[in-house]
PDB file of C-alpha atoms in Angstrom:
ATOM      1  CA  UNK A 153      24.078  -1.807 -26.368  1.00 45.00           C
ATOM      2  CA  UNK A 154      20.687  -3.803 -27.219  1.00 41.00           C
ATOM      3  CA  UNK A 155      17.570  -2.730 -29.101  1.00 38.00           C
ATOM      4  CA  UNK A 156      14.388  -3.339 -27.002  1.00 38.00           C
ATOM      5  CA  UNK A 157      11.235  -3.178 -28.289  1.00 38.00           C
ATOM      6  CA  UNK A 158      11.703   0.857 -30.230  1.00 36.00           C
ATOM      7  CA  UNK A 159      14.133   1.523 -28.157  1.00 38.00           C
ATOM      8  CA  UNK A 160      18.171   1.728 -27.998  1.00 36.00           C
ATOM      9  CA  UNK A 161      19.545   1.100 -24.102  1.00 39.00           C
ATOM     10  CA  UNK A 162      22.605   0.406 -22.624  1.00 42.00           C
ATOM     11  CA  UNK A 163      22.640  -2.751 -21.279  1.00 39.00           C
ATOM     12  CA  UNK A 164      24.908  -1.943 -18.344  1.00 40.00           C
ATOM     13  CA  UNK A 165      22.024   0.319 -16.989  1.00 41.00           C
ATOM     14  CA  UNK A 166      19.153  -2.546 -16.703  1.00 38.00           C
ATOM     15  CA  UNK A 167      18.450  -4.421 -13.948  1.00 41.00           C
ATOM     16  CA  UNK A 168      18.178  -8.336 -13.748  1.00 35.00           C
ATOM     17  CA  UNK A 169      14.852  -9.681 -13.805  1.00 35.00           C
ATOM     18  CA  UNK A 170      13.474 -13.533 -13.449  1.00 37.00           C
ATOM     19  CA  UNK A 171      11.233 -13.741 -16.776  1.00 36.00           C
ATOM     20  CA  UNK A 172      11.140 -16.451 -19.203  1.00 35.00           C
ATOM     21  CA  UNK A 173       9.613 -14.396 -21.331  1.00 34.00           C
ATOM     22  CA  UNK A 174      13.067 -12.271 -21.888  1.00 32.00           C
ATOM     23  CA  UNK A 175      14.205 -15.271 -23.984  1.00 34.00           C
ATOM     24  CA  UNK A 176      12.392 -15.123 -26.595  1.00 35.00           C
ATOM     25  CA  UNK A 177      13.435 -13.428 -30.244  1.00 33.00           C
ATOM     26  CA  UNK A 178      12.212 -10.461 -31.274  1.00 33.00           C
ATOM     27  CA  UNK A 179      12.257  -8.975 -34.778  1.00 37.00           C
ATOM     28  CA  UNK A 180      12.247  -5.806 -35.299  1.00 37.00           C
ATOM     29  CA  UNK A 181      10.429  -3.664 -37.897  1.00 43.00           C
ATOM     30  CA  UNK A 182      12.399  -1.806 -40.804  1.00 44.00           C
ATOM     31  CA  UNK A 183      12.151   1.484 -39.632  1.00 44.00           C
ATOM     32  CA  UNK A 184      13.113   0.616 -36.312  1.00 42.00           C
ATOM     33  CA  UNK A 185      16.185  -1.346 -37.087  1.00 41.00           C
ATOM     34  CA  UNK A 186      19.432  -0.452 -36.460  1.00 41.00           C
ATOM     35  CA  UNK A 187      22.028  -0.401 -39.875  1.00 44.00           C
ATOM     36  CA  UNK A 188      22.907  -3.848 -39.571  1.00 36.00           C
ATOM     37  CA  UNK A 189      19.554  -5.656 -39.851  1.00 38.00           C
ATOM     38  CA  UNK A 190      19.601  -8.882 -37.247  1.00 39.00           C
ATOM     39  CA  UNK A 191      17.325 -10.725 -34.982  1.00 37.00           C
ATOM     40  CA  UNK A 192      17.941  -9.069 -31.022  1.00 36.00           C
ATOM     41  CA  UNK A 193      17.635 -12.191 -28.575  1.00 40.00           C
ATOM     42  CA  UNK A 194      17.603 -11.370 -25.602  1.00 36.00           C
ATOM     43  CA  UNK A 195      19.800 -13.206 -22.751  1.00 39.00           C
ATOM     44  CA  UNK A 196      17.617 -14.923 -20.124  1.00 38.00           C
ATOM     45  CA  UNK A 197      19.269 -13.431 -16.753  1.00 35.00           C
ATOM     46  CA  UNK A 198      18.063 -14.647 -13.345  1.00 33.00           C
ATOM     47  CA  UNK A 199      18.453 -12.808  -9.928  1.00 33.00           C
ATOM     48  CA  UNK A 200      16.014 -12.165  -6.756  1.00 36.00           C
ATOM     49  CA  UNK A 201      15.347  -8.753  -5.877  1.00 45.00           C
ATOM     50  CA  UNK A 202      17.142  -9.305  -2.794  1.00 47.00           C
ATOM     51  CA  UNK A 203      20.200  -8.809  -4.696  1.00 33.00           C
ATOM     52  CA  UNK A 204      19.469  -6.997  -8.055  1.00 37.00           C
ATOM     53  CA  UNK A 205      21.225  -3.996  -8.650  1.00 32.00           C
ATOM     54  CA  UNK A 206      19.741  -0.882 -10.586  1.00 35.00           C
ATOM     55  CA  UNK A 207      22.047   1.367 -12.521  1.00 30.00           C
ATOM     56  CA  UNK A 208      19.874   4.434 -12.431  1.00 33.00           C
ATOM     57  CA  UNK A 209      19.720   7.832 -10.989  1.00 33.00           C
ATOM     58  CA  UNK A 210      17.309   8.731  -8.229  1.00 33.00           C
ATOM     59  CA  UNK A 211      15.265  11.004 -10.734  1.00 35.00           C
ATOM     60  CA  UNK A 212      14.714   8.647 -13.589  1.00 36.00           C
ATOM     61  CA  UNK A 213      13.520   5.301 -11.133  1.00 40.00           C
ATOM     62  CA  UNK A 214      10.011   5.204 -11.950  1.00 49.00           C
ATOM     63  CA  UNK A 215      11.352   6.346 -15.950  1.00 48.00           C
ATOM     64  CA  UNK A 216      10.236   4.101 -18.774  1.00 49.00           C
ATOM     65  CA  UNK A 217       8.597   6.772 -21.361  1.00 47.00           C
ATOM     66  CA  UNK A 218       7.442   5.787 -24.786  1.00 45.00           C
ATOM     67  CA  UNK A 219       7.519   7.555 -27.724  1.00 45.00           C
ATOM     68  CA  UNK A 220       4.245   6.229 -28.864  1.00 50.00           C
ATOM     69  CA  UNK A 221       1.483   9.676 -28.789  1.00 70.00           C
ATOM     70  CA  UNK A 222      -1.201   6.523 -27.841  1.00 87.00           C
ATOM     71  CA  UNK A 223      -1.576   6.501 -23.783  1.00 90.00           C
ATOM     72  CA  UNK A 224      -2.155   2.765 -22.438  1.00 93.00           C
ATOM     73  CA  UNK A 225      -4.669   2.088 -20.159  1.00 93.00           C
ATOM     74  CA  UNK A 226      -2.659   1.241 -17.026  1.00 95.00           C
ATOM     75  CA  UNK A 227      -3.715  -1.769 -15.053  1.00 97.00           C
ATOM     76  CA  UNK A 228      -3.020  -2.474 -11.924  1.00 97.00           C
ATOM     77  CA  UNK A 229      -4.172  -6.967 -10.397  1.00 97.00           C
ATOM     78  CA  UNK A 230      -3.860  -7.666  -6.978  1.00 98.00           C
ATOM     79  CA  UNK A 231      -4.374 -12.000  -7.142  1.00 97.00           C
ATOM     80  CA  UNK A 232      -4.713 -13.599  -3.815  1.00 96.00           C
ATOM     81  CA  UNK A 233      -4.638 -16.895  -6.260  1.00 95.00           C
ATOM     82  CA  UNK A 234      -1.473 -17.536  -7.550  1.00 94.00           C
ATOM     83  CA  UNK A 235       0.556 -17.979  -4.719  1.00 96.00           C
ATOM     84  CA  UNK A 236      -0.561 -19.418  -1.451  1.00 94.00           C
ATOM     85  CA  UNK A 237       2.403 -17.657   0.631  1.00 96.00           C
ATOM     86  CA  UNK A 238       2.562 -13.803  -1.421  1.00 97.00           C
ATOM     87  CA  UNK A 239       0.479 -11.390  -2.736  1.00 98.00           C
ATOM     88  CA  UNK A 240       0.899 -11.204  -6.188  1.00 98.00           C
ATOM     89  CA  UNK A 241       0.901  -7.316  -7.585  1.00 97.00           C
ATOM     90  CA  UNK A 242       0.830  -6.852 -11.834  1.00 97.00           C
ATOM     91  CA  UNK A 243       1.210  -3.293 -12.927  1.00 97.00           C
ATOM     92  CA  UNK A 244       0.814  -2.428 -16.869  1.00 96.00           C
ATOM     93  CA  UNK A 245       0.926   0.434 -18.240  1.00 94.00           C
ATOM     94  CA  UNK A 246       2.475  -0.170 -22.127  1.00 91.00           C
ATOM     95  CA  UNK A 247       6.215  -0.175 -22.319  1.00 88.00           C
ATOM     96  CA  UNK A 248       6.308   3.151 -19.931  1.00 89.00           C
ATOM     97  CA  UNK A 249       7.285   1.775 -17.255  1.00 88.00           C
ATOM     98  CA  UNK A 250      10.740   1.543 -15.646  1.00 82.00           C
ATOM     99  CA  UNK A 251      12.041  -0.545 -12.182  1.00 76.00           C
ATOM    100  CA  UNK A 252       9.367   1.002 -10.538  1.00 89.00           C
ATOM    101  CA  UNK A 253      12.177   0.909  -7.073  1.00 89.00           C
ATOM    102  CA  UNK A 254       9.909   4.442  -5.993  1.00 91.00           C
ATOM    103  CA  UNK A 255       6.865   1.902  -5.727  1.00 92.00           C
ATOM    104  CA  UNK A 256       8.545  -0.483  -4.170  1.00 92.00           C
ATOM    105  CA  UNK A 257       9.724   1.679  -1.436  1.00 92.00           C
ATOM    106  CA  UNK A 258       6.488   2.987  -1.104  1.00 94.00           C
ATOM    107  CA  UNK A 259       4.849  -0.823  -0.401  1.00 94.00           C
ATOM    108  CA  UNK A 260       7.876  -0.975   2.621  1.00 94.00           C
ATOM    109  CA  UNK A 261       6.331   1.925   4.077  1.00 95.00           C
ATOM    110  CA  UNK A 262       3.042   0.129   4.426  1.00 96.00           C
ATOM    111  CA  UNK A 263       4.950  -3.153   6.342  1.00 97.00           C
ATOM    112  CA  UNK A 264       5.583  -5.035   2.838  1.00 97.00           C
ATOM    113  CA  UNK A 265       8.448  -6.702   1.829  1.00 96.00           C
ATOM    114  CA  UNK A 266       9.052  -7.548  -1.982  1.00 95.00           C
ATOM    115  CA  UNK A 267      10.500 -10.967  -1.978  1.00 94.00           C
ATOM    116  CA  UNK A 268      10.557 -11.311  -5.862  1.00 93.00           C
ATOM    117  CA  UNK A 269      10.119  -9.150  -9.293  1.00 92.00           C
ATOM    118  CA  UNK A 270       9.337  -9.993 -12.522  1.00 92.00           C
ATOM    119  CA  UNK A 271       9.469  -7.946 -15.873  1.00 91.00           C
ATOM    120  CA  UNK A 272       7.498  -9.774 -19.125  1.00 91.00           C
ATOM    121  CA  UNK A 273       7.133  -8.280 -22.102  1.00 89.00           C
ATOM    122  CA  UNK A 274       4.516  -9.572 -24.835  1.00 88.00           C
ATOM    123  CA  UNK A 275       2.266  -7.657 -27.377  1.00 85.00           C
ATOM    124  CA  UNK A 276       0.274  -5.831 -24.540  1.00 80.00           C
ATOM    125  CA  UNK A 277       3.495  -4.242 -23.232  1.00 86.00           C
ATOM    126  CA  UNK A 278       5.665  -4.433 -20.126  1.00 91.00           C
ATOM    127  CA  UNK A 279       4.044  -6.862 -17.301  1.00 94.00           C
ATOM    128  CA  UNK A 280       6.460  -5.538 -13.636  1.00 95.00           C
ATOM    129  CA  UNK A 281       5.083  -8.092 -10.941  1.00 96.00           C
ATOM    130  CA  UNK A 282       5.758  -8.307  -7.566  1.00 95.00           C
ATOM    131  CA  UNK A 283       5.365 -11.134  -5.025  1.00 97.00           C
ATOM    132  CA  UNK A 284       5.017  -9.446  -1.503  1.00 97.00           C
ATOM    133  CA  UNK A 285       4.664 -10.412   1.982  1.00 98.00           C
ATOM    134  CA  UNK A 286       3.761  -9.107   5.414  1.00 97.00           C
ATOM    135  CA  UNK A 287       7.344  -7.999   6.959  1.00 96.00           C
ATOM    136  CA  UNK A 288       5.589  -8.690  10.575  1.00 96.00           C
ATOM    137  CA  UNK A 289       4.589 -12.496   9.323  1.00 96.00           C
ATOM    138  CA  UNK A 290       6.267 -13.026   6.307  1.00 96.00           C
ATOM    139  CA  UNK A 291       3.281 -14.405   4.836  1.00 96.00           C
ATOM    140  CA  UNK A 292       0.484 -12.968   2.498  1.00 96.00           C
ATOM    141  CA  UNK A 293      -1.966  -9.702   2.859  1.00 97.00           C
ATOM    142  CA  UNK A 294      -5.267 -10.829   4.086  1.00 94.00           C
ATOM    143  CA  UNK A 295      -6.129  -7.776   5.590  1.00 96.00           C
ATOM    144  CA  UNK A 296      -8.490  -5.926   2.870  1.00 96.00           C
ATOM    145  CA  UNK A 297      -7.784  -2.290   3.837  1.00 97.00           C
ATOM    146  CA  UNK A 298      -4.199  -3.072   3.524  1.00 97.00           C
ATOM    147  CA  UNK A 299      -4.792  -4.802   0.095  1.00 97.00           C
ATOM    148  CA  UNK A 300      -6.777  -1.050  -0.884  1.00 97.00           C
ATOM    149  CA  UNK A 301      -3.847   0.503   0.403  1.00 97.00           C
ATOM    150  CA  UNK A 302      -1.492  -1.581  -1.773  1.00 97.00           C
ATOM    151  CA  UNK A 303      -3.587  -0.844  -4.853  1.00 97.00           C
ATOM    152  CA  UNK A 304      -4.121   3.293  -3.869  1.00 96.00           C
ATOM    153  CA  UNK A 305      -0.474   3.481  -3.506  1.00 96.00           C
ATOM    154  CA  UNK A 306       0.185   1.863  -6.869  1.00 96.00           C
ATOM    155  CA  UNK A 307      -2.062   3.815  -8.536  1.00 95.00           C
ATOM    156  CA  UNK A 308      -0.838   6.979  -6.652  1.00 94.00           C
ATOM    157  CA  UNK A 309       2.546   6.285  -7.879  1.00 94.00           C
ATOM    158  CA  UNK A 310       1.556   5.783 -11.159  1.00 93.00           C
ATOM    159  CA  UNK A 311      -0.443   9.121 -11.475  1.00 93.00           C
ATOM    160  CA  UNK A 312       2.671  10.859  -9.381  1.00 92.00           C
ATOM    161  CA  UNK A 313       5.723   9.666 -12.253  1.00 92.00           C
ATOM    162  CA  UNK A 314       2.982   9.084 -15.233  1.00 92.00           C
ATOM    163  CA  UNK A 315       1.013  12.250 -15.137  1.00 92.00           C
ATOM    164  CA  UNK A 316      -0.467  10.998 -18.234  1.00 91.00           C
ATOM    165  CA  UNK A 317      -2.595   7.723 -17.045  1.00 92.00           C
ATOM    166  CA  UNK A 318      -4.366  10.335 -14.733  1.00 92.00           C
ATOM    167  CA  UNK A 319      -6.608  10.731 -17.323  1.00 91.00           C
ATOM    168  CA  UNK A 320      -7.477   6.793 -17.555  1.00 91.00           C
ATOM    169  CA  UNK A 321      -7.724   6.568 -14.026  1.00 94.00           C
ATOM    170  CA  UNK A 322     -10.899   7.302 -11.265  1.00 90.00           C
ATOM    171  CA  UNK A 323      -7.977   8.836  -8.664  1.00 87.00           C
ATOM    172  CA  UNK A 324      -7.146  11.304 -11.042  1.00 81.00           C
ATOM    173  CA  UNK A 325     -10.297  13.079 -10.933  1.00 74.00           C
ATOM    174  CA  UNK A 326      -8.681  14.229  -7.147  1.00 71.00           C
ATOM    175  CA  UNK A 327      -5.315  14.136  -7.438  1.00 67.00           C
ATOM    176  CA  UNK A 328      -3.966  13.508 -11.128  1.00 63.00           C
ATOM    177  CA  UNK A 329      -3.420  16.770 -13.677  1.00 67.00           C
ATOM    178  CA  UNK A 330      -5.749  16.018 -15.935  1.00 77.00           C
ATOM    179  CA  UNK A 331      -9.189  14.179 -15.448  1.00 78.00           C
ATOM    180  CA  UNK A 332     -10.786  11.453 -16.556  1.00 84.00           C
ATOM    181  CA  UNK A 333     -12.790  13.149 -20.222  1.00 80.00           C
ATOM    182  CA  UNK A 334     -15.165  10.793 -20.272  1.00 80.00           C
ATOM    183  CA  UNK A 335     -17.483   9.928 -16.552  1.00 82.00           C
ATOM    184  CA  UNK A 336     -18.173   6.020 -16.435  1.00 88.00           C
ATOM    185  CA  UNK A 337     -21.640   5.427 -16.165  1.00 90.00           C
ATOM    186  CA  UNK A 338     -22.358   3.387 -13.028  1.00 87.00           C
ATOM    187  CA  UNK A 339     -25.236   1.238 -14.264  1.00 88.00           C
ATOM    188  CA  UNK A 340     -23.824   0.032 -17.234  1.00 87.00           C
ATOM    189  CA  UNK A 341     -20.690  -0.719 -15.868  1.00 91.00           C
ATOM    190  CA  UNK A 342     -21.943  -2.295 -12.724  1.00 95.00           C
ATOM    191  CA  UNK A 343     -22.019  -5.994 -13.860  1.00 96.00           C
ATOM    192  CA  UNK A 344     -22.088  -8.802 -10.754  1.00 97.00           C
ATOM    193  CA  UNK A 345     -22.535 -12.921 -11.330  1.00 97.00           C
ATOM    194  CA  UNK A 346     -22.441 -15.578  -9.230  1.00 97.00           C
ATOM    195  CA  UNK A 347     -21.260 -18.754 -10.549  1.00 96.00           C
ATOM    196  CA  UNK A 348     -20.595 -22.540  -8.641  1.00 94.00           C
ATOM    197  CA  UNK A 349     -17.146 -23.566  -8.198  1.00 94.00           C
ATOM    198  CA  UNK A 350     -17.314 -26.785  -6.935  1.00 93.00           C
ATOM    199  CA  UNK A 351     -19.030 -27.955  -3.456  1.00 94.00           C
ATOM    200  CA  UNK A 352     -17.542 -26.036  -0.972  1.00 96.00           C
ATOM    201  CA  UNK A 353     -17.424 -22.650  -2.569  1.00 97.00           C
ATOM    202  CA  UNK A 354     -18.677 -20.453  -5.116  1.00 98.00           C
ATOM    203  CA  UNK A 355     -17.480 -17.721  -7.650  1.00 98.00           C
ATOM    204  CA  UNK A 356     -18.222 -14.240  -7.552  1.00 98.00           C
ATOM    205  CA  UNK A 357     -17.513 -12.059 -10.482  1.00 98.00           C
ATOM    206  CA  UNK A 358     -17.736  -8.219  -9.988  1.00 98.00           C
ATOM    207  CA  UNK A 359     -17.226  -5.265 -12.376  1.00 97.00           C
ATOM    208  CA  UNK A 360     -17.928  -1.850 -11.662  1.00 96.00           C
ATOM    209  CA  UNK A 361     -17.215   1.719 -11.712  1.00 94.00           C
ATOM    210  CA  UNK A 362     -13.801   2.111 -10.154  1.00 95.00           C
ATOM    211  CA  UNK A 363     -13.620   5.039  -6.723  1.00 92.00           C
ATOM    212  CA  UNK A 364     -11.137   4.800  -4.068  1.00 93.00           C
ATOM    213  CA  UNK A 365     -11.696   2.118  -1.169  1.00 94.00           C
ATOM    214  CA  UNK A 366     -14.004   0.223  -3.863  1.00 95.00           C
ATOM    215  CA  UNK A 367     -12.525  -3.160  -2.506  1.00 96.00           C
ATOM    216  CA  UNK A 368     -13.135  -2.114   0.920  1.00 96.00           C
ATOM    217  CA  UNK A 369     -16.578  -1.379   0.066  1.00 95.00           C
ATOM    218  CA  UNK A 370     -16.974  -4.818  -1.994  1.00 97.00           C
ATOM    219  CA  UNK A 371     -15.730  -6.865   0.850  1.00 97.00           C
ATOM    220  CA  UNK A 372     -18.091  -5.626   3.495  1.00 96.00           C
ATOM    221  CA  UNK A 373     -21.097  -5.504   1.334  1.00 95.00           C
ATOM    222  CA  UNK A 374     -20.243  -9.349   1.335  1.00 97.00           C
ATOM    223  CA  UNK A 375     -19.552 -10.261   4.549  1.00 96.00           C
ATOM    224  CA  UNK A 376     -22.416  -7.949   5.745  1.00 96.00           C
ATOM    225  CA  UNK A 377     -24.461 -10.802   4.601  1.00 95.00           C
ATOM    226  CA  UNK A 378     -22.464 -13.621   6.618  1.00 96.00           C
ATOM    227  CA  UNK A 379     -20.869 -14.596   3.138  1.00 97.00           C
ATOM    228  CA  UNK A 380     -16.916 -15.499   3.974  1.00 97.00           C
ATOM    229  CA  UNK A 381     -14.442 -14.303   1.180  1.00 96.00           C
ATOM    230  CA  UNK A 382     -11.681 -17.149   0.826  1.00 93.00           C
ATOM    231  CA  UNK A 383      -9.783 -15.532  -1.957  1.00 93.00           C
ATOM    232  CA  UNK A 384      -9.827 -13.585  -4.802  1.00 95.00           C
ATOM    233  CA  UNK A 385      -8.415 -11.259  -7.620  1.00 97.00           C
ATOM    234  CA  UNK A 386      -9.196  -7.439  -7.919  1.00 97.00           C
ATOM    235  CA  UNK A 387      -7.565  -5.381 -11.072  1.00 98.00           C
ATOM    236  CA  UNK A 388      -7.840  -2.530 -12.380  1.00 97.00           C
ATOM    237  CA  UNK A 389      -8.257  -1.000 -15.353  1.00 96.00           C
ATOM    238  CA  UNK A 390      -8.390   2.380 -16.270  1.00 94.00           C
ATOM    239  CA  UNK A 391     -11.582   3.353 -14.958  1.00 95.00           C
ATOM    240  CA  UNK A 392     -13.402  -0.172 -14.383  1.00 96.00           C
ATOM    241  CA  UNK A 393     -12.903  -2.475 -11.457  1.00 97.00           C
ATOM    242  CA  UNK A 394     -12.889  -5.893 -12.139  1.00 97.00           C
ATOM    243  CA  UNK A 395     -12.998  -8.939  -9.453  1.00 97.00           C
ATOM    244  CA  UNK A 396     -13.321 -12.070  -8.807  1.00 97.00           C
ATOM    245  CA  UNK A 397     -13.741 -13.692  -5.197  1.00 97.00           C
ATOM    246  CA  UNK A 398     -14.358 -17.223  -4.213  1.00 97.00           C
ATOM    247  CA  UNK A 399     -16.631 -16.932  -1.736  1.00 98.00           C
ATOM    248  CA  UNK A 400     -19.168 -19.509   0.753  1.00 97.00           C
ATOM    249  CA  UNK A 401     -21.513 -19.781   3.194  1.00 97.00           C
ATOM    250  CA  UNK A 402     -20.765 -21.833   6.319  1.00 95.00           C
ATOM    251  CA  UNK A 403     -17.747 -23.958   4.218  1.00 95.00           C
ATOM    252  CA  UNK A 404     -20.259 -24.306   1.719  1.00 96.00           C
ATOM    253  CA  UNK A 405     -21.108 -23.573  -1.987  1.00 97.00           C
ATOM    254  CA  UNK A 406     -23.430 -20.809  -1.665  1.00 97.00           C
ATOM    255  CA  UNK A 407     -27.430 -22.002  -2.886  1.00 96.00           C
ATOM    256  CA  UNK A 408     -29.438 -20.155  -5.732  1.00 96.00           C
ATOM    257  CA  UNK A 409     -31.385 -18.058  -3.316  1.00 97.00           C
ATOM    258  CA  UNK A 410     -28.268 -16.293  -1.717  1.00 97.00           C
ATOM    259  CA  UNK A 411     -26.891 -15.888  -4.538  1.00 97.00           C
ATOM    260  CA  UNK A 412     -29.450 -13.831  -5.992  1.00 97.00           C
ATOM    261  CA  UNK A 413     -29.226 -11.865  -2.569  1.00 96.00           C
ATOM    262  CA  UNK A 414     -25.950 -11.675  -2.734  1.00 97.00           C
ATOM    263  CA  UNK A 415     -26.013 -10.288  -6.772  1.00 96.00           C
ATOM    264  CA  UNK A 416     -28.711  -7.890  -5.743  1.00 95.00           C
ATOM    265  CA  UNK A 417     -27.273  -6.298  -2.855  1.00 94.00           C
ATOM    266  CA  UNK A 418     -24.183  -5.467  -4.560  1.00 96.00           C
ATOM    267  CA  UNK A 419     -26.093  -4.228  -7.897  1.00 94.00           C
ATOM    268  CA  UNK A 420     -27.756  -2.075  -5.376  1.00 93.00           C
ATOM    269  CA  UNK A 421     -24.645  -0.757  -3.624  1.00 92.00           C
ATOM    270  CA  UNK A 422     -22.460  -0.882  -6.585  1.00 93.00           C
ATOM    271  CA  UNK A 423     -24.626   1.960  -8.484  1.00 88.00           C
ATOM    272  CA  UNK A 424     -25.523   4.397  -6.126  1.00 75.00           C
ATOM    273  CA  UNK A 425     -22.017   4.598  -4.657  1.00 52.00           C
ATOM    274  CA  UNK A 426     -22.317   7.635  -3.163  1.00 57.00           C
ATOM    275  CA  UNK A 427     -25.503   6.973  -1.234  1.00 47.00           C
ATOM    276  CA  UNK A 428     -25.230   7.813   2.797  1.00 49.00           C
ATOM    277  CA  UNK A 429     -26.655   5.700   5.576  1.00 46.00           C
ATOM    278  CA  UNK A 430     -28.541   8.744   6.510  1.00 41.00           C
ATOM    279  CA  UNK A 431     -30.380   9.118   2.998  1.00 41.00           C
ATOM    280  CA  UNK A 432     -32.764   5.667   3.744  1.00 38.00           C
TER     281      UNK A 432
END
């Protein structure tokens, strides 16, 4: 047996993870000490998820509950950055979370293959990432619907074994058991910047209110405008979008007077989401 975090598990029952993270020591408070009082290190185990094995029954998966009566805001990053041959997927949500294998069957089901997983812990909670390919190419997702998908599925999963985040997310207005309490209003959440990043490209930094096929939307407002998205990060959290694209024109840093263009379109699309093509 081993004391993690508040928590008493048997250690035969966790999977293997690759984190660096899992060797560092942890000291526990009084109260949640067990009779002999010690410092809990961790061991730092390595395995792919090729070949990890998880001791768990088919109900309990997706199971990591808390005891804590404080719901996290779950967050969900989909970086295009980090690695130049996956998709990199971070889902947060506390220390609720469990293997998450029901989310990782789900992303098969879409023509993804999880080549590696990753479980960090740190004061924030429990960090499950994912590196994912294309099973067709074995490379990255560059195709932006199937990047919304990856991130609707996620969050669907989340709302379907976590009835409790509905509440902290914009997809459980339609599908979750309880709704957001609080509506996020669109034009002081809607927040866009251009910045330069160097000669041949430029940095666009998004936040808004977060709706279903949001970075669909985003994407297309850009290119509408012959701007080329290179790259990018999109999370989410709770009820806000956040993003961050690296974006040019013609191989080129974009110039002051797209860039306000650019800022001003998606200002303009970003609050009035819900505006048809047949209102103008």
């Amino acid at each position: 047996m081993a004391v993690i975090g508040l928590k008493t598990v048997d250690c035969a029952r966790l999977p293997l993870y690759d984190c660096k993270l899992f060797s560092r020591t942890f000291l526990l408070p009084a109260s949640a000490r067990p009779n002999v009082s010690r410092v809990v290190k961790l061991p730092p185990p390595l395995v792919s998820v090729r070949n990890f094995k998880v001791c768990a029954s088919a109900s309990a998966v997706e199971d990591g509950s808390s005891e804590a009566d404080t719901v996290p805001i779950p967050k969900v990053i989909i970086d295009q950055d980090s690695d130049p041959d996956a998709t990199i997927v971070e889902i947060t949500f506390g220390d609720r979370l469990g293997a998450l294998l029901d989310t990782m069957n789900a992303l098969k089901t879409l023509g993804l293959n999880v080549v590696k997983a990753n479980v960090c812990l740190d004061s924030s909670g429990k960090h499950n990432t994912f590196a994912i390919t294309k099973i067709s190419t074995g490379r990255k997702i560059k195709d932006v619907e199937l990047l919304e998908a990856i991130r609707l599925t996620i969050l669907n999963n989340l709302i379907e074994y976590h009835p409790e985040s509905s509440s902290y997310l914009a997809l459980g207005a339609e599908f979750g058991v309880e709704s957001p309490e609080k509506q996020v209003d669109v034009d002081i959440a809607t927040h866009v910047t251009v910045f330069d990043d160097g000669p041949d490209r430029s940095l666009l930094v998004v936040e808004a209110a977060d709706r279903p096929g949001l970075l669909v939307d985003i994407v297309k407002s850009i290119t509408d405008i012959s701007i080329a998205v290179e790259s990018g990060e999109f999370d989410t959290e709770g009820l806000i979008a956040k993003a961050k694209f690296h974006v040019s024109y013609r191989d080129k840093a974009i110039i002051k007077p797209l860039q306000l263009v650019l800022a001003n379109s998606l200002r303009y699309f970003l609050r009035r989401p819900n505006t048809e093509d047949g209102s103008f």
